[in-house]
Short mmCIF file of C-alpha atoms and ligand atoms in Angstrom, two decimals:
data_model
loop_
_atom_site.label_atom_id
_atom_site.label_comp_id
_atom_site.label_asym_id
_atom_site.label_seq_id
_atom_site.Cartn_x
_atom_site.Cartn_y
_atom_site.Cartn_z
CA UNK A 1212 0.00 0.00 0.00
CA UNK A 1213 1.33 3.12 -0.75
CA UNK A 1214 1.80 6.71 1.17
CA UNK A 1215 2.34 9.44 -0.59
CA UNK A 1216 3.32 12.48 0.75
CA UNK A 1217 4.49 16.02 -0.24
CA UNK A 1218 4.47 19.40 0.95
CA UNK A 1219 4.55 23.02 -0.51
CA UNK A 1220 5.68 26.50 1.19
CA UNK A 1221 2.42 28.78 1.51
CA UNK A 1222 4.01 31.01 -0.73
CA UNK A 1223 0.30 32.47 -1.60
CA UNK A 1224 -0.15 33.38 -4.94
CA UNK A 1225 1.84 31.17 -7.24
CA UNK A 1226 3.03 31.41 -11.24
CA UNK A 1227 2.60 29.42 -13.98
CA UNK A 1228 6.14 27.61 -13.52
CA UNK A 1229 4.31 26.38 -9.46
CA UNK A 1230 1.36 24.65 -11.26
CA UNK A 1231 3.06 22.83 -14.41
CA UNK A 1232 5.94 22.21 -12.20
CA UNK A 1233 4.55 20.90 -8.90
CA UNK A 1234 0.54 21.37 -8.11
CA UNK A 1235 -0.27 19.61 -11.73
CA UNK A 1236 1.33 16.70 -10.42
CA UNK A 1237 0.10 16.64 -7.59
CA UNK A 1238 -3.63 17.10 -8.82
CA UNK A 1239 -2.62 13.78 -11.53
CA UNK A 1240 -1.43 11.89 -8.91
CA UNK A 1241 -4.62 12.36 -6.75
CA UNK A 1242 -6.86 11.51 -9.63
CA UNK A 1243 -4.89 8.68 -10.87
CA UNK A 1244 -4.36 7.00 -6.92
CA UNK A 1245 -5.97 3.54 -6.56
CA UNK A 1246 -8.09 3.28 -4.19
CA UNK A 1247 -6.14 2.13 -1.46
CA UNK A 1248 -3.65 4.60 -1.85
CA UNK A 1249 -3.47 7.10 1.33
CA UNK A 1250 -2.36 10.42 -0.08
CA UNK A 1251 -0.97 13.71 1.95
CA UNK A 1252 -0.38 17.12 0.76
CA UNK A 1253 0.64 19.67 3.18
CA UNK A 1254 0.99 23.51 3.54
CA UNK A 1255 4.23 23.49 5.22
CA UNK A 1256 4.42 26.86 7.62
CA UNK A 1257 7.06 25.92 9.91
CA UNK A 1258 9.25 25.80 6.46
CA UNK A 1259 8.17 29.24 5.53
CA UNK A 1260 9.88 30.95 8.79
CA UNK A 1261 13.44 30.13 7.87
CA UNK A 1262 12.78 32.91 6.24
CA UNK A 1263 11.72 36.45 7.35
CA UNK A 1264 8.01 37.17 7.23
CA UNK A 1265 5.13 39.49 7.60
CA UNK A 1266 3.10 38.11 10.48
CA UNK A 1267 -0.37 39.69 8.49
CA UNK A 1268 0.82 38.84 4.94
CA UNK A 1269 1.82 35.10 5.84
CA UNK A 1270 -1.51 34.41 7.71
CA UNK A 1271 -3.09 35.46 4.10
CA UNK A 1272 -0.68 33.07 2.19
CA UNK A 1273 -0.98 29.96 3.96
CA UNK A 1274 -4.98 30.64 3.27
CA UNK A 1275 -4.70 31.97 -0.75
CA UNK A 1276 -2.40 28.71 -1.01
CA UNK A 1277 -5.05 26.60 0.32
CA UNK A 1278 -7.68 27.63 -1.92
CA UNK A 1279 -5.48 27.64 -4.86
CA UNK A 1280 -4.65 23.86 -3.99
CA UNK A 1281 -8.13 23.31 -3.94
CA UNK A 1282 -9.28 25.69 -6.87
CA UNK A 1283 -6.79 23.91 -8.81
CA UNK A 1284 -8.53 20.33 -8.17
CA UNK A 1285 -6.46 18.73 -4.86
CA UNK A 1286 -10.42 16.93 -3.46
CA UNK A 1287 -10.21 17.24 0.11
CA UNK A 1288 -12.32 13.66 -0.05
CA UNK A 1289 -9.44 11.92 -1.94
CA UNK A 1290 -6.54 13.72 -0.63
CA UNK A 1291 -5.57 14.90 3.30
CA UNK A 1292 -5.30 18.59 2.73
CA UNK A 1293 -3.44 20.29 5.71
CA UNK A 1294 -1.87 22.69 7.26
CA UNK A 1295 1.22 21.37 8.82
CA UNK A 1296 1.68 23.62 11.78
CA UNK A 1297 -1.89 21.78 12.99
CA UNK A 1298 0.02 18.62 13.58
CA UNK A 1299 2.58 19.22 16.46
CA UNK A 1300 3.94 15.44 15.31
CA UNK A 1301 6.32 17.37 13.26
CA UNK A 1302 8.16 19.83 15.54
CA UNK A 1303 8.43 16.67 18.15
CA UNK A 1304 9.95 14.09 15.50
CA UNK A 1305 12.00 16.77 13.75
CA UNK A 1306 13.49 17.69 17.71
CA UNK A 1307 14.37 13.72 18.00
CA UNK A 1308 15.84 13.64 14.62
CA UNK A 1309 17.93 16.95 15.42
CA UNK A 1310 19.85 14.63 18.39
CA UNK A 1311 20.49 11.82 16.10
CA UNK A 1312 21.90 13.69 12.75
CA UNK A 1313 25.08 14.64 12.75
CA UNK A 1314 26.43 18.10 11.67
CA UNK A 1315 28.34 16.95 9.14
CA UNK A 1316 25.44 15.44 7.14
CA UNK A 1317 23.55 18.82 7.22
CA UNK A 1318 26.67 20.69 5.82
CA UNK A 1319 27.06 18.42 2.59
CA UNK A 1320 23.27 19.69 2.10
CA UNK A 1321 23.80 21.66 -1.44
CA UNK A 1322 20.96 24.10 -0.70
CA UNK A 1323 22.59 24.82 2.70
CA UNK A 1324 26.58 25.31 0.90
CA UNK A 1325 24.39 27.47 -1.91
CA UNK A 1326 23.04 29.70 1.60
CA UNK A 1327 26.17 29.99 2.53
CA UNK A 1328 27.58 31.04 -0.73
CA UNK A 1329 25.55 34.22 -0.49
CA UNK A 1330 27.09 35.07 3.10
CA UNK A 1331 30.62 36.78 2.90
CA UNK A 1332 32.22 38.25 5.63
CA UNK A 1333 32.18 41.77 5.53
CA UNK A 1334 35.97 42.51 6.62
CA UNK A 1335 37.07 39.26 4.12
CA UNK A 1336 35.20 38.30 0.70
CA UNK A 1337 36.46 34.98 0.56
CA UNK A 1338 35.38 34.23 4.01
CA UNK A 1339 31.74 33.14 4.68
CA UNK A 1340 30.01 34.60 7.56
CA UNK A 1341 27.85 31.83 9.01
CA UNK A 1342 26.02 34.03 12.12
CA UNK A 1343 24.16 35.61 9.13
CA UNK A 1344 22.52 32.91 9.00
CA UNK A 1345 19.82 31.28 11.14
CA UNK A 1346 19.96 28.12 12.46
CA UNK A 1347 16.49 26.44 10.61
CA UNK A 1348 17.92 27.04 7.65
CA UNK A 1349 20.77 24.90 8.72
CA UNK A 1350 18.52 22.07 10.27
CA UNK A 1351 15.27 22.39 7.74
CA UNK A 1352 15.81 19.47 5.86
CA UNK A 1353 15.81 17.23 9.23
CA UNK A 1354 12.13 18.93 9.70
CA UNK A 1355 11.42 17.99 5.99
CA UNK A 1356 12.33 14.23 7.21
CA UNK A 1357 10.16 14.38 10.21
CA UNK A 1358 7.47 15.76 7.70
CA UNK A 1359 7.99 12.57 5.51
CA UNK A 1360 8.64 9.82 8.43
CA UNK A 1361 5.50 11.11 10.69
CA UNK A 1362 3.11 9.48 8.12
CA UNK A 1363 5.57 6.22 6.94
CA UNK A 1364 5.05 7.51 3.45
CA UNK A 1365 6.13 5.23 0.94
CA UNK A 1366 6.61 7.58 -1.47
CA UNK A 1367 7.53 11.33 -1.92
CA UNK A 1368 6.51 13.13 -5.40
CA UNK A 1369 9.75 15.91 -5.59
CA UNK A 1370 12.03 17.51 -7.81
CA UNK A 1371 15.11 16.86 -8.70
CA UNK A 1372 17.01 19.44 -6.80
CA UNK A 1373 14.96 17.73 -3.78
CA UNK A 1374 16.67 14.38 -4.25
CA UNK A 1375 19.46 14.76 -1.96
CA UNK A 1376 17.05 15.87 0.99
CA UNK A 1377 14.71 12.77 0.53
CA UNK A 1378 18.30 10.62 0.58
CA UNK A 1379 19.06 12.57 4.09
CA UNK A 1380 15.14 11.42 5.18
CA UNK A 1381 16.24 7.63 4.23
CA UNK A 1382 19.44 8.15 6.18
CA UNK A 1383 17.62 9.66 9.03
CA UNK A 1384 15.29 6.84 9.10
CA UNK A 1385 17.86 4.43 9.10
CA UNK A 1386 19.47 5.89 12.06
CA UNK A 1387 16.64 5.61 13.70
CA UNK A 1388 15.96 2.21 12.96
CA UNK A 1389 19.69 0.97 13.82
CA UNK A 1390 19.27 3.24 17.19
CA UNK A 1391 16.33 2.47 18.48
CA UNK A 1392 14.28 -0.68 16.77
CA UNK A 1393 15.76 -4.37 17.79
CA UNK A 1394 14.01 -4.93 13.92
CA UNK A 1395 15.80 -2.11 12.40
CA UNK A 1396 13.02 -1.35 10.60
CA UNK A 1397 10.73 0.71 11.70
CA UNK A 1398 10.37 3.89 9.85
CA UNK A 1399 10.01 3.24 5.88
CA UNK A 1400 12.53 3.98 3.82
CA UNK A 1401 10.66 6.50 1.43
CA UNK A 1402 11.58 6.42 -2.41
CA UNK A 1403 11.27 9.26 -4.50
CA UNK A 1404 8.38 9.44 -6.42
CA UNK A 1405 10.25 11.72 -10.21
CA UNK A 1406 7.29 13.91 -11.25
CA UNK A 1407 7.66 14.55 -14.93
CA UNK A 1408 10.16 18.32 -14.73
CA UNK A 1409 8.04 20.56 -16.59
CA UNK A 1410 10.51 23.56 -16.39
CA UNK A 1411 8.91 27.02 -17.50
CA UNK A 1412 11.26 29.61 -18.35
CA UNK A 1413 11.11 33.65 -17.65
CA UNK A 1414 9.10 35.27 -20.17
CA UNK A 1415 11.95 37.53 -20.52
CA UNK A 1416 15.56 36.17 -19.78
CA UNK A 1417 14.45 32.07 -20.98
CA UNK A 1418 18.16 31.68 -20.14
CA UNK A 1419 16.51 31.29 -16.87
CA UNK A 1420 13.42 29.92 -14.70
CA UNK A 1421 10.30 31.54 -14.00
CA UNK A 1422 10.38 32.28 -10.48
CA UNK A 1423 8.08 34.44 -8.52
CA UNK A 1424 11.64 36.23 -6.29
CA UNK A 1425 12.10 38.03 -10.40
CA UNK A 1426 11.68 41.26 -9.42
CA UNK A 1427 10.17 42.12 -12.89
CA UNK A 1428 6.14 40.62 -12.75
CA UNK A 1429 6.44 40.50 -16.61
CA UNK A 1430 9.20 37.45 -16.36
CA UNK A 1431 5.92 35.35 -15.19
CA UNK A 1432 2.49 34.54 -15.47
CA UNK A 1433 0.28 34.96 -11.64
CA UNK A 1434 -2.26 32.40 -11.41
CA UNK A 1435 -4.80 34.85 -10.61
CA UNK A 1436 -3.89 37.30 -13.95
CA UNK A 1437 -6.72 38.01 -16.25
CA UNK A 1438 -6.92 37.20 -19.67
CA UNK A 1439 -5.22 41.01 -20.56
CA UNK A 1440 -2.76 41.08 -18.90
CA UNK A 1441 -1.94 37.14 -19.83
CA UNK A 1442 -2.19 38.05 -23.27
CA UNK A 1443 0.21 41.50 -22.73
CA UNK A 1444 2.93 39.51 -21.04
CA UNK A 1445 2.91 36.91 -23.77
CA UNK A 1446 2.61 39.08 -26.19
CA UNK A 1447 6.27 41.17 -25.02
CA UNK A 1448 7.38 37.61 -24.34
CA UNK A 1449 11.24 37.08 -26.06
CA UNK A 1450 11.39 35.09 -28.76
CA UNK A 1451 13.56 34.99 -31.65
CA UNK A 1452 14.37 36.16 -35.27
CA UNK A 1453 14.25 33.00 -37.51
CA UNK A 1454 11.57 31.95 -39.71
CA UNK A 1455 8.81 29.77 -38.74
CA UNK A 1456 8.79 28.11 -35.45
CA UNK A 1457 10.80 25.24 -34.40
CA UNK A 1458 11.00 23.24 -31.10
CA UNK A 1459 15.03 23.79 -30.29
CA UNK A 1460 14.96 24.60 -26.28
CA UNK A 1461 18.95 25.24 -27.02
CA UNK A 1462 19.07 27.53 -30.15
CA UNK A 1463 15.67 29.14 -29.54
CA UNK A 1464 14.65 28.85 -25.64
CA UNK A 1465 12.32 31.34 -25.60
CA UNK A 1466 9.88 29.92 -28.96
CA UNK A 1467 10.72 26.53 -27.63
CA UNK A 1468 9.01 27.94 -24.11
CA UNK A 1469 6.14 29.13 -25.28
CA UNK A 1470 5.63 25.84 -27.27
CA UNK A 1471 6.48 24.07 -24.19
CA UNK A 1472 3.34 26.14 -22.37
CA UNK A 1473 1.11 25.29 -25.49
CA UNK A 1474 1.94 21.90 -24.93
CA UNK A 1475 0.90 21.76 -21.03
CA UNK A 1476 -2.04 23.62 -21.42
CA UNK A 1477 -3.20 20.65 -24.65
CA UNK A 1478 -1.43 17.83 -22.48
CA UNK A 1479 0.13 17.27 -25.68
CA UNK A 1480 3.58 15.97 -27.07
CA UNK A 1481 5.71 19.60 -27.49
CA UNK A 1482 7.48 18.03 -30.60
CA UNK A 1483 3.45 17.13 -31.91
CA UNK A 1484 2.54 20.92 -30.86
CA UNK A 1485 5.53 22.41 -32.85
CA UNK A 1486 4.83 20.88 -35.79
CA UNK A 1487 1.14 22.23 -36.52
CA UNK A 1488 3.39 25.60 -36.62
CA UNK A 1489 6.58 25.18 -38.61
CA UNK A 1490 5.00 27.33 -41.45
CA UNK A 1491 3.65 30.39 -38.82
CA UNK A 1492 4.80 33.33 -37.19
CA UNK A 1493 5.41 34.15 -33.53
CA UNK A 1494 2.19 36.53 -33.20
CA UNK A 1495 -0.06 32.85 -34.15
CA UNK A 1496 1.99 31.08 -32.32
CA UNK A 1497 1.87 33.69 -28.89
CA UNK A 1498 -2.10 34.46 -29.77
CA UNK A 1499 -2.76 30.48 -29.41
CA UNK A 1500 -0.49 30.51 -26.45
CA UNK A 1501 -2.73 33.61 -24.64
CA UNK A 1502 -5.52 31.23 -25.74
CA UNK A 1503 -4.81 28.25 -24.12
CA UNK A 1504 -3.73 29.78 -21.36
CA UNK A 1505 -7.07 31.43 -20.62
CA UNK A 1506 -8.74 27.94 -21.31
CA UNK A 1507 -6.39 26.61 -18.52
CA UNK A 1508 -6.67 29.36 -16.16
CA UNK A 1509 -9.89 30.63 -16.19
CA UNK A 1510 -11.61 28.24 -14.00
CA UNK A 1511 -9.37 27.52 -11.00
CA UNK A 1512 -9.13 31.50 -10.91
CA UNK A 1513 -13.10 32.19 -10.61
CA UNK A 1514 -13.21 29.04 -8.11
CA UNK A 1515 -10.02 30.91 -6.32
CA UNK A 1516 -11.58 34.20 -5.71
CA UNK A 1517 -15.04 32.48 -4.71
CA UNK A 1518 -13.14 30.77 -2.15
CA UNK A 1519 -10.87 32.95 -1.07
CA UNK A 1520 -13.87 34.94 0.19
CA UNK A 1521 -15.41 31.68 2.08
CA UNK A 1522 -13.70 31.37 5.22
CA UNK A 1523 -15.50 29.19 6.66
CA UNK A 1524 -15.24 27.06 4.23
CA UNK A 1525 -11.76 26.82 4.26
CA UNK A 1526 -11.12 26.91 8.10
CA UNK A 1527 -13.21 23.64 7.98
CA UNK A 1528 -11.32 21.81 5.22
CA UNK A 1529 -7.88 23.05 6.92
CA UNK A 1530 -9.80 21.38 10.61
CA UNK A 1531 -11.12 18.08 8.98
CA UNK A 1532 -7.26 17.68 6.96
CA UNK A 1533 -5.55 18.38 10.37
CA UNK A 1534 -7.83 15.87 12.41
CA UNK A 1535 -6.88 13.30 9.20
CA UNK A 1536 -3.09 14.12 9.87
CA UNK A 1537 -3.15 13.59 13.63
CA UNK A 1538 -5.13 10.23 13.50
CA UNK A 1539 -2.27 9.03 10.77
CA UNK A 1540 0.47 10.04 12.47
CA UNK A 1541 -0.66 9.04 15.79
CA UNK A 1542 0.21 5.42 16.53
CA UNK A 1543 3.80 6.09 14.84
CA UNK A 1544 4.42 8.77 17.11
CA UNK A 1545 2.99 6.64 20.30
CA UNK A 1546 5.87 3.85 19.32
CA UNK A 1547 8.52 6.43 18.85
CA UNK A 1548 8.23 7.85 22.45
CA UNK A 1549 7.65 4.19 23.78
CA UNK A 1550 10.95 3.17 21.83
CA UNK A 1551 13.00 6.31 22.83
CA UNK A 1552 11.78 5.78 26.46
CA UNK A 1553 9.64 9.31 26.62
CA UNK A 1554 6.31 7.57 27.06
P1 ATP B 1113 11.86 31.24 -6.06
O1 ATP B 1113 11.64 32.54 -6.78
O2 ATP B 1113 12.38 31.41 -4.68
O3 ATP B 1113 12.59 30.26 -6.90
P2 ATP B 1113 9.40 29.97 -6.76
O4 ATP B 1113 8.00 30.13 -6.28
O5 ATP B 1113 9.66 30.47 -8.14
O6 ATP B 1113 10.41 30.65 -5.78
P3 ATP B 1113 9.94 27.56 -5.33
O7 ATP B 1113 9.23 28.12 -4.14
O8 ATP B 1113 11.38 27.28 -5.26
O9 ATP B 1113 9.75 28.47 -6.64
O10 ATP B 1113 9.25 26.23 -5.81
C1 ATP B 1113 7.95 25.77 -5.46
C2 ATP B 1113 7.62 24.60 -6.36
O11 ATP B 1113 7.41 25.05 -7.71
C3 ATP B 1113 8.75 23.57 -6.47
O12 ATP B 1113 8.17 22.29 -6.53
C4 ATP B 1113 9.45 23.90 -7.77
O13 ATP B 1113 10.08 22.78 -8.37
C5 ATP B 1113 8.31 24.41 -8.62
N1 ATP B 1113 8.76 25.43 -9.58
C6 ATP B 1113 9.16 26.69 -9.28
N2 ATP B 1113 9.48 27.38 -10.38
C7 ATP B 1113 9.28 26.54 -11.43
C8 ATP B 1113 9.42 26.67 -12.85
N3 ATP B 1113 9.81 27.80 -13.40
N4 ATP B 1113 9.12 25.61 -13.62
C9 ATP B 1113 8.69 24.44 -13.06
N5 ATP B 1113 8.54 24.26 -11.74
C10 ATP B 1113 8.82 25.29 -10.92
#
């Protein structure tokens, strides 16, 4: 029987690169579970304060991100939709698994050495300044672990730049299980579950990704924009100079993006989608784009702003996911105590 389990910063509004990239799969792998799969997806707020926030402005995100999640099709019948701050099971596995990992394992993290690449001592460049930095950044992937472990998921839809933090969770797990279990095997050993990559590029600089930290809002397309201002960012979007349009991600990113949108919105093969315009221009090509766009968007962001407004709603879906979460995670966290002698 299989767990899955993933989790998503409540970021609030997200772009165009959030949903093909993560949510879609997410909403595919709901609808296409059998039946006895359990399935988890979690707004992960403890995650979010590594980094600074606004008190106000975050209590607003971790809400717009729920209804998006739901506006976008995640079926609060099918899936456990929650908010993991409503589950103290992770702060009090994650504290265990803090006194079992050792330091060393955290610094070979690449998104902690990339951190600390941005940190340079202000008296000498090439030293790095590590007291700039605050220590949940250092220890977030063994909270990411505790995330996983809590629920024995069996398997953990990610990215690939999330690979070597599911690899810590396994060695975490293991640790665990050669510490404390006479079986040494207690916790699962969760596998990564590859979600197809769809990577969307900045509408401007396809060199790179589209990311909502850009400070430019024309680089990306907001879940919530209307069909004008879709159509204007599309529309300025950078393409190229050559004739007709070709799928070559390498010689033409920014054509091959747009075609790469097309395709996601038609769930279509991008080579298939490419072809139909070898003989057009960019303005058919960004037109059809706007198009299909609108086709995608234009539901999930009526069903957004309806539910945005319904609080009540929403507080209840967050309660009855949260009361899902604690009876899962329950009888794991009942043998860990027993087994670490807190009980
Ligand atoms: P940042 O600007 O800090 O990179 P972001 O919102 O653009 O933030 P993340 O918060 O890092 O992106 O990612 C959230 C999820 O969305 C991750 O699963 C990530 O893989 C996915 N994602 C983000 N940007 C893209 C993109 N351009 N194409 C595909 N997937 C993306």
């Amino acid at each position: 029987r299989r767990v899955i389990f993933s989790g998503i910063q409540p970021t609030g509004i997200l772009h165009l690169g959030n949903y093909l990239g993560a949510i879609s799969n997410w909403v595919k792998l709901q609808n296409e579970a059998r039946p006895d799969d359990d399935i988890l997806f979690t707004i992960v707020g403890w995650h979010a304060l590594t980094l600074p926030q606004n008190p106000k402005e975050l209590s607003v995100s971790r809400r717009d991100m729920l209804a998006t999640l739901l506006a976008f099709g995640i079926d609060p019948k099918r899936s456990v939709l929650f908010y993991q701050e409503d589950n103290p099971c992770h702060v009090e596995l994650s504290w265990i698994f803090n006194c079992i990992t050792p330091l060393g394992q955290l610094r070979r993290m690449t998104t902690w050495k990339s951190r600390l690449a941005t940190v340079r001592n202000a008296n000498d460049e090439s030293e790095v300044d590590e007291s700039l930095l605050n220590a949940g950044l250092f220890t977030y992937p063994i909270l990411q672990a505790a995330d996983i472990l809590a629920y024995q998921a069996t398997h953990v839809p990610v990215g690939e730049d999330q690979t070597q933090h599911l690899q810590l969770t396994r060695d975490i797990a293991d640790a665990f299980n050669r510490t404390f279990d006479p079986q040494k095997k207690f916790f699962t050993l969760p596998e990564v579950l590859i979600t197809p990559n769809r990577r969307v590029r900045s509408l401007k600089d396809p060199s790179t990704k589209m990311s909502k930290s850009n400070p430019d809002p024309s680089t990306r397309i907001m879940l919530t924009d209307t069909f004008a201002q879709i159509d204007k960012k599309i529309r300025s979007a950078v393409t190229d100079s050559i004739h007709g349009i070709t799928y070559d991600p390498v010689n033409r990113p920014g054509t091959s993006n747009l075609l790469s949108i097309l395709a996601a919105c038609e769930n279509a093969d991008v080579e298939e989608v490419a072809k139909r315009y070898v003989d057009k221009g960019h303005g058919v090509l960004k037109k059809d784009v706007s198009e299909a766009l609108e086709g995608l968007l234009k539901g999930p962001r009526s069903e957004f702003e309806r539910l945005r407004q319904d609080r009540g709603y929403l507080d209840a879906v967050a309660k009855e996911g949260a009361e899902k979460a604690r009876a899962r995670s329950q009888k794991t966290m009942e043998q860990v105590r027993t087994m670490i002698g807190l009980y």
